Amino acid sequence: MAEKTTVCIAGGGPAGAVLGLLLARSGVDVVVLEKHADFHRDFRGDTVHPATLQILDELGLVEKFHALPHQKVSTIGVVQQGKRIDIADFRRLKVRYPYMAFVPQWDFLDLITAEAKRYPGFRLLMNTEALGVVRDEDGRVAGLRVRGPEGERQIRSTLVVAADGRHSVIRRDAGFVPTLIGRSLDVIFFRISRRDTDPDEGICVRIGNGKIFGATDRRTYWQMSYETSTGGMEKVRVEGLDKFRADLCELVPFLADRAHEVFSLDQLSPLEARIDRLERWHEPGLLFIGDAAHAMSPVAGFGVNLAVQDAVATSNILTAELLRAQEGRIFDDDLLARVRRRRKRAVALSQGLQRATQKFGIDAALDGSGAPPAPKVFEKLGVAQWLMSRVIGLGFRPEHVRTQEKAPEGTVR
């Protein structure tokens, strides 16, 4: 006999985990599926923006978050011809948390799911992979086929939420095809050790001679990125690591004495920075959020924070109806369209900004046609820096938690 719940969420990343917590704290029965045994994956999005910190505050989790090993960064800069220009400074925003926090994503997800487990209606199934949707006799999505340690089975639910990322299995199984927005870009991630004598750069992008390296200070190491056109990893493989290390030393000279730490291609982790989105986010019984609905590039670190805001909007719109369905009423599938209507403009504007950054900044730098002019605007016009700080830090439509907590029995908050 199939297992039953009110909401079944495919994917235990930021979108799925936060939505699971929000629903459970309001009394909705929810199952979250995570296909891996833990959340430990390297080079996942780990930027937590001011808007997301505000959401954690509204959930009463911001102190626990700040107790995690983390780093605060207040500015984002670009270095060209040896000169740094800050394109964003979050200290200019009138917000409670005027910085981006860097925390390993596995720590963030452990915090969210540990909080969610306080509520009796929440279940997190690790090592359990979503295989595809289950439909009822009318064709409505009525659950998921899953594979876990005990084999394959079905989980029946009133609503399925696909939060299983840019390569969504549920999206493919249900026949949804995203539209590519612009041209793809390859980003290669790697690490190099950090020393106390290194410059205090926070987040910095270095541009020169047709190359772009990004450096993010992670306290004990530098998380590096090498932006390149599609097929960049193969180019590195053909040209060899000596050329790659020489390019690194040229643009980031203070790392020259450690470039030898990159000694194997296995240390390089490529990502296809594809920007796409679904035109329709739902069908009866099924909703897509996060990267499953709209994949982002790494530019400005929008991905995690848009995913969290999708989760908050979904909870705000659907919780009351899900509670009614949990009591035996028929779920109103028409409400699913409201989630897309609420979030589509913020997503489209964020992706548009990423496309513009790629076209007028990254592509111009990579083809060697000269230093992209955009950073100079931030040097001359303070309003441009303030606007970019706001867009990156808060997004185009920040969400706030509107649902009420149904505290577990015996709990004092």
Short mmCIF file of C-alpha atoms in Angstrom, two decimals:
data_model
loop_
_atom_site.label_atom_id
_atom_site.label_comp_id
_atom_site.label_asym_id
_atom_site.label_seq_id
_atom_site.Cartn_x
_atom_site.Cartn_y
_atom_site.Cartn_z
CA MET A 1 0.00 0.00 0.00
CA ALA A 2 1.36 3.45 -0.98
CA GLU A 3 2.54 5.86 1.69
CA LYS A 4 0.47 9.05 1.94
CA THR A 5 1.21 12.66 2.85
CA THR A 6 -0.16 16.10 2.03
CA VAL A 7 2.89 17.48 0.22
CA CYS A 8 5.77 15.53 -1.28
CA ILE A 9 8.82 17.62 -2.18
CA ALA A 10 11.44 16.24 -4.56
CA GLY A 11 14.80 17.75 -3.68
CA GLY A 12 16.38 18.65 -0.35
CA GLY A 13 18.22 21.75 -1.53
CA PRO A 14 17.44 25.30 -0.34
CA ALA A 15 14.05 25.51 -2.09
CA GLY A 16 12.81 22.11 -0.93
CA ALA A 17 14.23 22.27 2.59
CA VAL A 18 12.91 25.77 3.33
CA LEU A 19 9.49 24.98 1.89
CA GLY A 20 9.38 21.79 3.96
CA LEU A 21 10.14 23.76 7.11
CA LEU A 22 7.57 26.47 6.36
CA LEU A 23 4.78 24.01 5.66
CA ALA A 24 5.57 21.80 8.65
CA ARG A 25 5.68 24.76 11.07
CA SER A 26 2.12 25.61 9.99
CA GLY A 27 0.86 22.08 10.51
CA VAL A 28 1.02 20.69 6.96
CA ASP A 29 2.22 17.08 6.64
CA VAL A 30 5.22 17.07 4.31
CA VAL A 31 7.82 14.63 3.05
CA VAL A 32 11.11 15.93 1.60
CA LEU A 33 13.16 13.57 -0.58
CA GLU A 34 16.94 13.90 -0.81
CA LYS A 35 18.65 11.43 -3.11
CA HIS A 36 22.03 11.58 -1.37
CA ALA A 37 23.00 10.23 2.04
CA ASP A 38 23.95 13.72 3.26
CA PHE A 39 24.11 17.32 2.05
CA HIS A 40 27.89 17.40 1.54
CA ARG A 41 28.59 18.56 -2.00
CA ASP A 42 31.41 20.93 -2.93
CA PHE A 43 31.01 24.14 -4.95
CA ARG A 44 27.29 24.44 -4.30
CA GLY A 45 25.78 27.88 -3.87
CA ASP A 46 26.62 29.06 -0.39
CA THR A 47 25.89 32.78 -0.50
CA VAL A 48 23.17 33.89 1.88
CA HIS A 49 22.03 37.39 0.95
CA PRO A 50 20.52 40.07 3.23
CA ALA A 51 16.98 39.15 2.09
CA THR A 52 17.48 35.51 3.10
CA LEU A 53 19.00 36.53 6.42
CA GLN A 54 15.82 38.53 7.05
CA ILE A 55 13.75 35.42 6.34
CA LEU A 56 15.85 33.45 8.82
CA ASP A 57 15.21 36.22 11.33
CA GLU A 58 11.46 35.93 10.76
CA LEU A 59 11.73 32.20 11.41
CA GLY A 60 13.68 32.74 14.63
CA LEU A 61 16.76 31.06 13.18
CA VAL A 62 19.16 33.90 12.57
CA GLU A 63 21.08 33.42 15.83
CA LYS A 64 21.53 29.72 15.14
CA PHE A 65 22.63 30.61 11.63
CA HIS A 66 25.25 33.02 12.87
CA ALA A 67 26.53 30.36 15.26
CA LEU A 68 27.57 28.31 12.21
CA PRO A 69 31.08 28.81 10.78
CA HIS A 70 30.53 31.64 8.35
CA GLN A 71 32.01 34.76 6.86
CA LYS A 72 30.44 38.15 6.27
CA VAL A 73 31.20 40.10 3.11
CA SER A 74 29.96 43.65 2.64
CA THR A 75 31.29 44.47 -0.84
CA ILE A 76 31.67 42.95 -4.28
CA GLY A 77 34.53 44.31 -6.36
CA VAL A 78 36.05 44.13 -9.82
CA VAL A 79 39.80 44.53 -10.40
CA GLN A 80 40.90 45.84 -13.79
CA GLN A 81 44.41 46.95 -14.65
CA GLY A 82 45.35 46.69 -10.98
CA LYS A 83 42.54 48.95 -9.76
CA ARG A 84 39.59 47.75 -7.67
CA ILE A 85 36.09 49.16 -8.09
CA ASP A 86 33.30 48.10 -5.73
CA ILE A 87 30.17 47.46 -7.75
CA ALA A 88 28.10 46.67 -4.64
CA ASP A 89 28.35 47.76 -1.01
CA PHE A 90 25.60 46.31 1.18
CA ARG A 91 26.42 48.73 3.99
CA ARG A 92 24.57 51.35 1.95
CA LEU A 93 21.29 49.48 2.39
CA LYS A 94 18.94 50.25 5.26
CA VAL A 95 18.54 46.63 6.28
CA ARG A 96 19.10 44.66 9.46
CA TYR A 97 21.81 42.50 7.90
CA PRO A 98 23.90 44.64 5.51
CA TYR A 99 26.16 41.86 4.26
CA MET A 100 26.27 38.57 2.44
CA ALA A 101 27.09 35.57 4.60
CA PHE A 102 29.07 32.65 3.26
CA VAL A 103 28.30 29.34 4.90
CA PRO A 104 28.76 25.81 3.55
CA GLN A 105 25.44 24.84 2.02
CA TRP A 106 25.42 21.56 3.92
CA ASP A 107 25.52 23.49 7.21
CA PHE A 108 22.66 25.70 6.04
CA LEU A 109 20.57 22.70 5.01
CA ASP A 110 21.35 20.83 8.23
CA LEU A 111 20.14 23.88 10.18
CA ILE A 112 16.89 24.15 8.20
CA THR A 113 16.06 20.45 8.32
CA ALA A 114 16.96 20.15 12.02
CA GLU A 115 14.47 22.93 12.74
CA ALA A 116 11.86 21.28 10.52
CA LYS A 117 12.22 17.98 12.41
CA ARG A 118 10.85 19.71 15.51
CA TYR A 119 7.43 19.58 13.87
CA PRO A 120 5.59 16.24 13.87
CA GLY A 121 4.37 16.53 10.30
CA PHE A 122 7.85 16.76 8.76
CA ARG A 123 9.77 13.81 7.36
CA LEU A 124 13.11 13.95 5.57
CA LEU A 125 13.95 10.81 3.58
CA MET A 126 17.66 10.69 2.77
CA ASN A 127 19.08 8.33 0.17
CA THR A 128 15.67 8.46 -1.51
CA GLU A 129 15.46 9.45 -5.17
CA ALA A 130 12.39 10.68 -7.00
CA LEU A 131 11.92 8.67 -10.20
CA GLY A 132 8.78 10.22 -11.66
CA VAL A 133 5.22 11.28 -11.04
CA VAL A 134 2.23 9.11 -10.20
CA ARG A 135 -1.09 10.09 -11.80
CA ASP A 136 -4.64 9.25 -10.83
CA GLU A 137 -7.29 7.99 -13.23
CA ASP A 138 -8.00 11.56 -14.38
CA GLY A 139 -4.35 12.28 -15.19
CA ARG A 140 -3.80 14.56 -12.20
CA VAL A 141 -0.42 14.23 -10.49
CA ALA A 142 -1.10 12.34 -7.27
CA GLY A 143 2.35 11.52 -5.92
CA LEU A 144 5.82 10.26 -6.79
CA ARG A 145 7.57 7.03 -7.59
CA VAL A 146 10.68 6.87 -5.44
CA ARG A 147 13.66 4.60 -4.86
CA GLY A 148 15.21 4.33 -1.41
CA PRO A 149 17.17 1.86 0.72
CA GLU A 150 14.12 -0.42 0.87
CA GLY A 151 13.58 -0.37 -2.91
CA GLU A 152 11.01 1.30 -5.14
CA ARG A 153 7.63 2.45 -3.88
CA GLN A 154 5.03 5.19 -4.26
CA ILE A 155 4.35 8.20 -2.05
CA ARG A 156 0.86 9.56 -2.66
CA SER A 157 0.23 13.24 -1.96
CA THR A 158 -2.21 16.08 -2.51
CA LEU A 159 0.58 18.15 -4.03
CA VAL A 160 4.01 17.35 -5.49
CA VAL A 161 6.59 20.12 -5.48
CA ALA A 162 9.54 19.61 -7.81
CA ALA A 163 12.56 21.34 -6.27
CA ASP A 164 15.08 18.93 -7.73
CA GLY A 165 17.33 21.41 -9.49
CA ARG A 166 18.39 22.45 -12.97
CA HIS A 167 18.47 18.82 -14.17
CA SER A 168 15.06 18.05 -12.70
CA VAL A 169 13.98 14.42 -13.10
CA ILE A 170 10.37 15.37 -12.33
CA ARG A 171 10.38 18.08 -14.99
CA ARG A 172 11.57 15.63 -17.63
CA ASP A 173 9.16 12.89 -16.55
CA ALA A 174 6.18 15.27 -16.57
CA GLY A 175 7.07 16.57 -20.03
CA PHE A 176 8.06 20.14 -19.10
CA VAL A 177 10.84 21.70 -21.21
CA PRO A 178 12.58 24.92 -20.09
CA THR A 179 13.43 27.72 -22.50
CA LEU A 180 17.10 28.64 -22.77
CA ILE A 181 17.65 32.32 -21.96
CA GLY A 182 20.72 33.53 -23.81
CA ARG A 183 24.00 31.70 -24.33
CA SER A 184 25.54 29.27 -21.87
CA LEU A 185 28.81 29.96 -20.10
CA ASP A 186 31.27 27.57 -18.47
CA VAL A 187 32.56 28.26 -14.96
CA ILE A 188 35.38 26.17 -13.51
CA PHE A 189 35.66 26.12 -9.72
CA PHE A 190 38.72 25.23 -7.67
CA ARG A 191 40.40 25.99 -4.34
CA ILE A 192 43.68 27.53 -3.27
CA SER A 193 44.88 27.99 0.31
CA ARG A 194 44.58 31.38 2.01
CA ARG A 195 47.21 33.07 4.16
CA ASP A 196 46.79 35.76 6.79
CA THR A 197 48.96 38.10 4.71
CA ASP A 198 46.62 37.89 1.69
CA PRO A 199 44.64 41.01 0.77
CA ASP A 200 41.18 41.42 2.29
CA GLU A 201 39.23 41.08 -0.95
CA GLY A 202 35.94 39.55 0.16
CA ILE A 203 34.41 38.81 -3.25
CA CYS A 204 36.43 40.05 -6.19
CA VAL A 205 36.45 39.46 -9.94
CA ARG A 206 39.73 40.02 -11.77
CA ILE A 207 39.65 40.82 -15.48
CA GLY A 208 42.45 41.09 -18.00
CA ASN A 209 43.90 39.85 -21.30
CA GLY A 210 40.79 37.94 -22.30
CA LYS A 211 40.52 36.08 -18.99
CA ILE A 212 38.36 36.28 -15.87
CA PHE A 213 39.12 34.82 -12.47
CA GLY A 214 36.86 35.22 -9.46
CA ALA A 215 38.11 34.95 -5.89
CA THR A 216 35.96 34.53 -2.79
CA ASP A 217 37.59 34.66 0.63
CA ARG A 218 36.50 31.57 2.58
CA ARG A 219 38.69 32.23 5.67
CA THR A 220 41.01 29.23 5.29
CA TYR A 221 41.03 29.07 1.49
CA TRP A 222 40.12 30.99 -1.64
CA GLN A 223 37.21 29.63 -3.62
CA MET A 224 38.25 30.42 -7.16
CA SER A 225 36.28 30.52 -10.38
CA TYR A 226 37.49 30.71 -13.94
CA GLU A 227 34.86 32.04 -16.35
CA THR A 228 35.17 30.86 -19.92
CA SER A 229 33.08 30.28 -23.02
CA THR A 230 31.35 26.93 -23.55
CA GLY A 231 33.89 24.14 -23.87
CA GLY A 232 36.29 25.83 -21.49
CA MET A 233 37.18 22.67 -19.58
CA GLU A 234 38.26 20.96 -22.78
CA LYS A 235 40.36 24.01 -23.63
CA VAL A 236 42.11 23.81 -20.27
CA ARG A 237 42.69 20.10 -20.83
CA VAL A 238 44.25 20.74 -24.26
CA GLU A 239 46.38 23.74 -23.21
CA GLY A 240 47.50 22.07 -20.00
CA LEU A 241 47.70 23.08 -16.37
CA ASP A 242 50.93 25.03 -16.84
CA LYS A 243 49.06 27.53 -19.02
CA PHE A 244 46.14 27.57 -16.58
CA ARG A 245 48.45 28.31 -13.63
CA ALA A 246 50.27 31.00 -15.61
CA ASP A 247 46.97 32.74 -16.36
CA LEU A 248 46.04 32.54 -12.69
CA CYS A 249 49.34 34.10 -11.61
CA GLU A 250 48.94 36.89 -14.15
CA LEU A 251 45.52 37.98 -12.90
CA VAL A 252 45.86 37.06 -9.21
CA PRO A 253 49.57 37.66 -8.54
CA PHE A 254 49.36 37.24 -4.76
CA LEU A 255 48.52 33.56 -5.37
CA ALA A 256 51.58 32.96 -7.55
CA ASP A 257 53.46 31.19 -4.75
CA ARG A 258 50.54 28.72 -4.38
CA ALA A 259 49.54 28.09 -7.97
CA HIS A 260 51.29 24.72 -7.74
CA GLU A 261 48.45 23.60 -5.44
CA VAL A 262 46.43 23.11 -8.62
CA PHE A 263 48.26 20.03 -9.89
CA SER A 264 45.48 17.87 -11.32
CA LEU A 265 42.52 18.36 -13.63
CA ASP A 266 40.52 16.41 -11.05
CA GLN A 267 40.74 19.48 -8.79
CA LEU A 268 38.77 21.54 -11.31
CA SER A 269 34.99 21.36 -11.07
CA PRO A 270 33.22 22.63 -14.23
CA LEU A 271 29.68 23.97 -14.27
CA GLU A 272 27.65 24.86 -17.34
CA ALA A 273 26.16 28.20 -16.34
CA ARG A 274 22.92 27.76 -18.23
CA ILE A 275 20.11 30.27 -17.69
CA ASP A 276 16.67 28.89 -18.48
CA ARG A 277 13.11 28.95 -17.21
CA LEU A 278 9.78 27.27 -17.62
CA GLU A 279 6.97 29.25 -19.21
CA ARG A 280 4.51 27.27 -17.10
CA TRP A 281 5.44 26.20 -13.56
CA HIS A 282 2.59 23.86 -12.79
CA GLU A 283 -0.08 21.40 -13.78
CA PRO A 284 -2.82 19.97 -11.54
CA GLY A 285 -1.12 18.41 -8.51
CA LEU A 286 2.41 19.53 -9.48
CA LEU A 287 4.43 22.71 -8.93
CA PHE A 288 8.02 23.59 -9.89
CA ILE A 289 10.15 26.01 -7.85
CA GLY A 290 13.82 26.98 -7.60
CA ASP A 291 16.24 25.83 -10.30
CA ALA A 292 13.68 23.29 -11.51
CA ALA A 293 11.58 26.26 -12.61
CA HIS A 294 14.36 28.71 -13.47
CA ALA A 295 18.07 27.85 -13.57
CA MET A 296 20.40 30.73 -12.78
CA SER A 297 24.07 31.31 -13.58
CA PRO A 298 26.53 31.89 -10.69
CA VAL A 299 26.60 35.64 -11.46
CA ALA A 300 25.71 37.58 -8.28
CA GLY A 301 24.82 34.36 -6.45
CA PHE A 302 21.10 34.75 -7.12
CA GLY A 303 20.27 31.04 -7.22
CA VAL A 304 20.00 30.11 -3.54
CA ASN A 305 18.21 33.28 -2.60
CA LEU A 306 15.65 33.11 -5.41
CA ALA A 307 15.03 29.48 -4.43
CA VAL A 308 14.39 30.47 -0.81
CA GLN A 309 12.08 33.29 -1.87
CA ASP A 310 10.18 30.88 -4.15
CA ALA A 311 9.69 28.65 -1.11
CA VAL A 312 8.40 31.52 1.04
CA ALA A 313 5.98 32.69 -1.67
CA THR A 314 4.73 29.12 -2.18
CA SER A 315 4.10 28.71 1.54
CA ASN A 316 2.36 32.07 1.82
CA ILE A 317 0.02 31.29 -1.08
CA LEU A 318 -0.74 27.60 -0.52
CA THR A 319 -0.56 26.83 3.22
CA ALA A 320 -4.17 27.65 4.08
CA GLU A 321 -5.48 25.63 1.13
CA LEU A 322 -3.22 22.68 1.98
CA LEU A 323 -4.49 22.68 5.55
CA ARG A 324 -8.06 22.57 4.23
CA ALA A 325 -7.14 19.71 1.90
CA GLN A 326 -5.55 17.93 4.82
CA GLU A 327 -8.96 18.04 6.51
CA GLY A 328 -10.60 16.35 3.53
CA ARG A 329 -11.52 19.18 1.16
CA ILE A 330 -10.58 19.11 -2.53
CA PHE A 331 -7.38 21.04 -3.22
CA ASP A 332 -7.81 24.05 -5.51
CA ASP A 333 -5.18 23.52 -8.23
CA ASP A 334 -5.89 26.98 -9.65
CA LEU A 335 -3.88 28.45 -6.78
CA LEU A 336 -0.68 26.99 -8.23
CA ALA A 337 -0.71 29.59 -10.99
CA ARG A 338 -0.51 32.32 -8.33
CA VAL A 339 2.96 31.15 -7.33
CA ARG A 340 4.30 31.73 -10.83
CA ARG A 341 2.49 35.06 -11.12
CA ARG A 342 4.01 36.15 -7.84
CA ARG A 343 7.57 35.14 -8.73
CA LYS A 344 7.89 35.39 -12.53
CA ARG A 345 8.81 39.08 -12.69
CA ALA A 346 11.55 38.81 -10.07
CA VAL A 347 12.95 35.75 -11.86
CA ALA A 348 12.83 37.38 -15.31
CA LEU A 349 14.53 40.56 -14.06
CA SER A 350 17.22 38.60 -12.22
CA GLN A 351 17.94 36.49 -15.30
CA GLY A 352 17.93 39.63 -17.42
CA LEU A 353 20.56 41.17 -15.19
CA GLN A 354 22.67 38.02 -15.47
CA ARG A 355 22.33 38.06 -19.26
CA ALA A 356 23.33 41.72 -19.42
CA THR A 357 26.32 41.08 -17.17
CA GLN A 358 27.41 38.24 -19.42
CA LYS A 359 26.89 40.14 -22.68
CA PHE A 360 28.38 43.50 -21.74
CA GLY A 361 30.85 42.37 -19.10
CA ILE A 362 31.96 38.76 -19.31
CA ASP A 363 31.78 38.30 -23.09
CA ALA A 364 33.58 41.61 -23.70
CA ALA A 365 36.33 40.58 -21.31
CA LEU A 366 36.68 37.09 -22.75
CA ASP A 367 36.94 38.16 -26.40
CA GLY A 368 39.73 40.60 -25.52
CA SER A 369 37.90 43.58 -27.00
CA GLY A 370 38.85 45.71 -24.02
CA ALA A 371 37.90 46.20 -20.42
CA PRO A 372 34.12 46.20 -20.06
CA PRO A 373 32.90 49.73 -19.38
CA ALA A 374 30.26 48.86 -16.78
CA PRO A 375 32.50 48.90 -13.65
CA LYS A 376 33.57 52.49 -14.42
CA VAL A 377 29.95 53.56 -14.02
CA PHE A 378 30.02 52.36 -10.41
CA GLU A 379 33.15 54.39 -9.75
CA LYS A 380 31.57 57.60 -11.04
CA LEU A 381 27.91 57.18 -10.08
CA GLY A 382 27.14 56.28 -6.49
CA VAL A 383 23.51 55.61 -7.35
CA ALA A 384 24.62 52.76 -9.64
CA GLN A 385 26.45 51.11 -6.75
CA TRP A 386 23.45 51.57 -4.45
CA LEU A 387 21.09 50.10 -7.06
CA MET A 388 23.31 47.07 -7.64
CA SER A 389 23.64 46.57 -3.90
CA ARG A 390 19.89 46.55 -3.55
CA VAL A 391 19.26 44.25 -6.50
CA ILE A 392 21.88 41.71 -5.41
CA GLY A 393 21.18 41.97 -1.69
CA LEU A 394 17.38 42.09 -1.67
CA GLY A 395 16.33 40.97 -5.13
CA PHE A 396 13.57 42.45 -7.25
CA ARG A 397 10.76 41.18 -5.02
CA PRO A 398 11.85 40.15 -1.54
CA GLU A 399 9.46 37.82 0.24
CA HIS A 400 8.50 37.70 3.92
CA VAL A 401 7.05 34.90 6.01
CA ARG A 402 3.29 35.47 6.33
CA THR A 403 2.22 32.09 7.70
CA GLN A 404 1.64 31.31 11.36
CA GLU A 405 3.56 28.75 13.36
CA LYS A 406 1.74 25.84 14.92
CA ALA A 407 4.28 25.14 17.63
CA PRO A 408 4.92 21.53 18.68
CA GLU A 409 3.25 20.57 21.95
CA GLY A 410 5.24 21.54 25.00
CA THR A 411 7.34 24.04 23.06
CA VAL A 412 7.86 27.59 24.28
CA ARG A 413 9.04 30.03 21.62
#
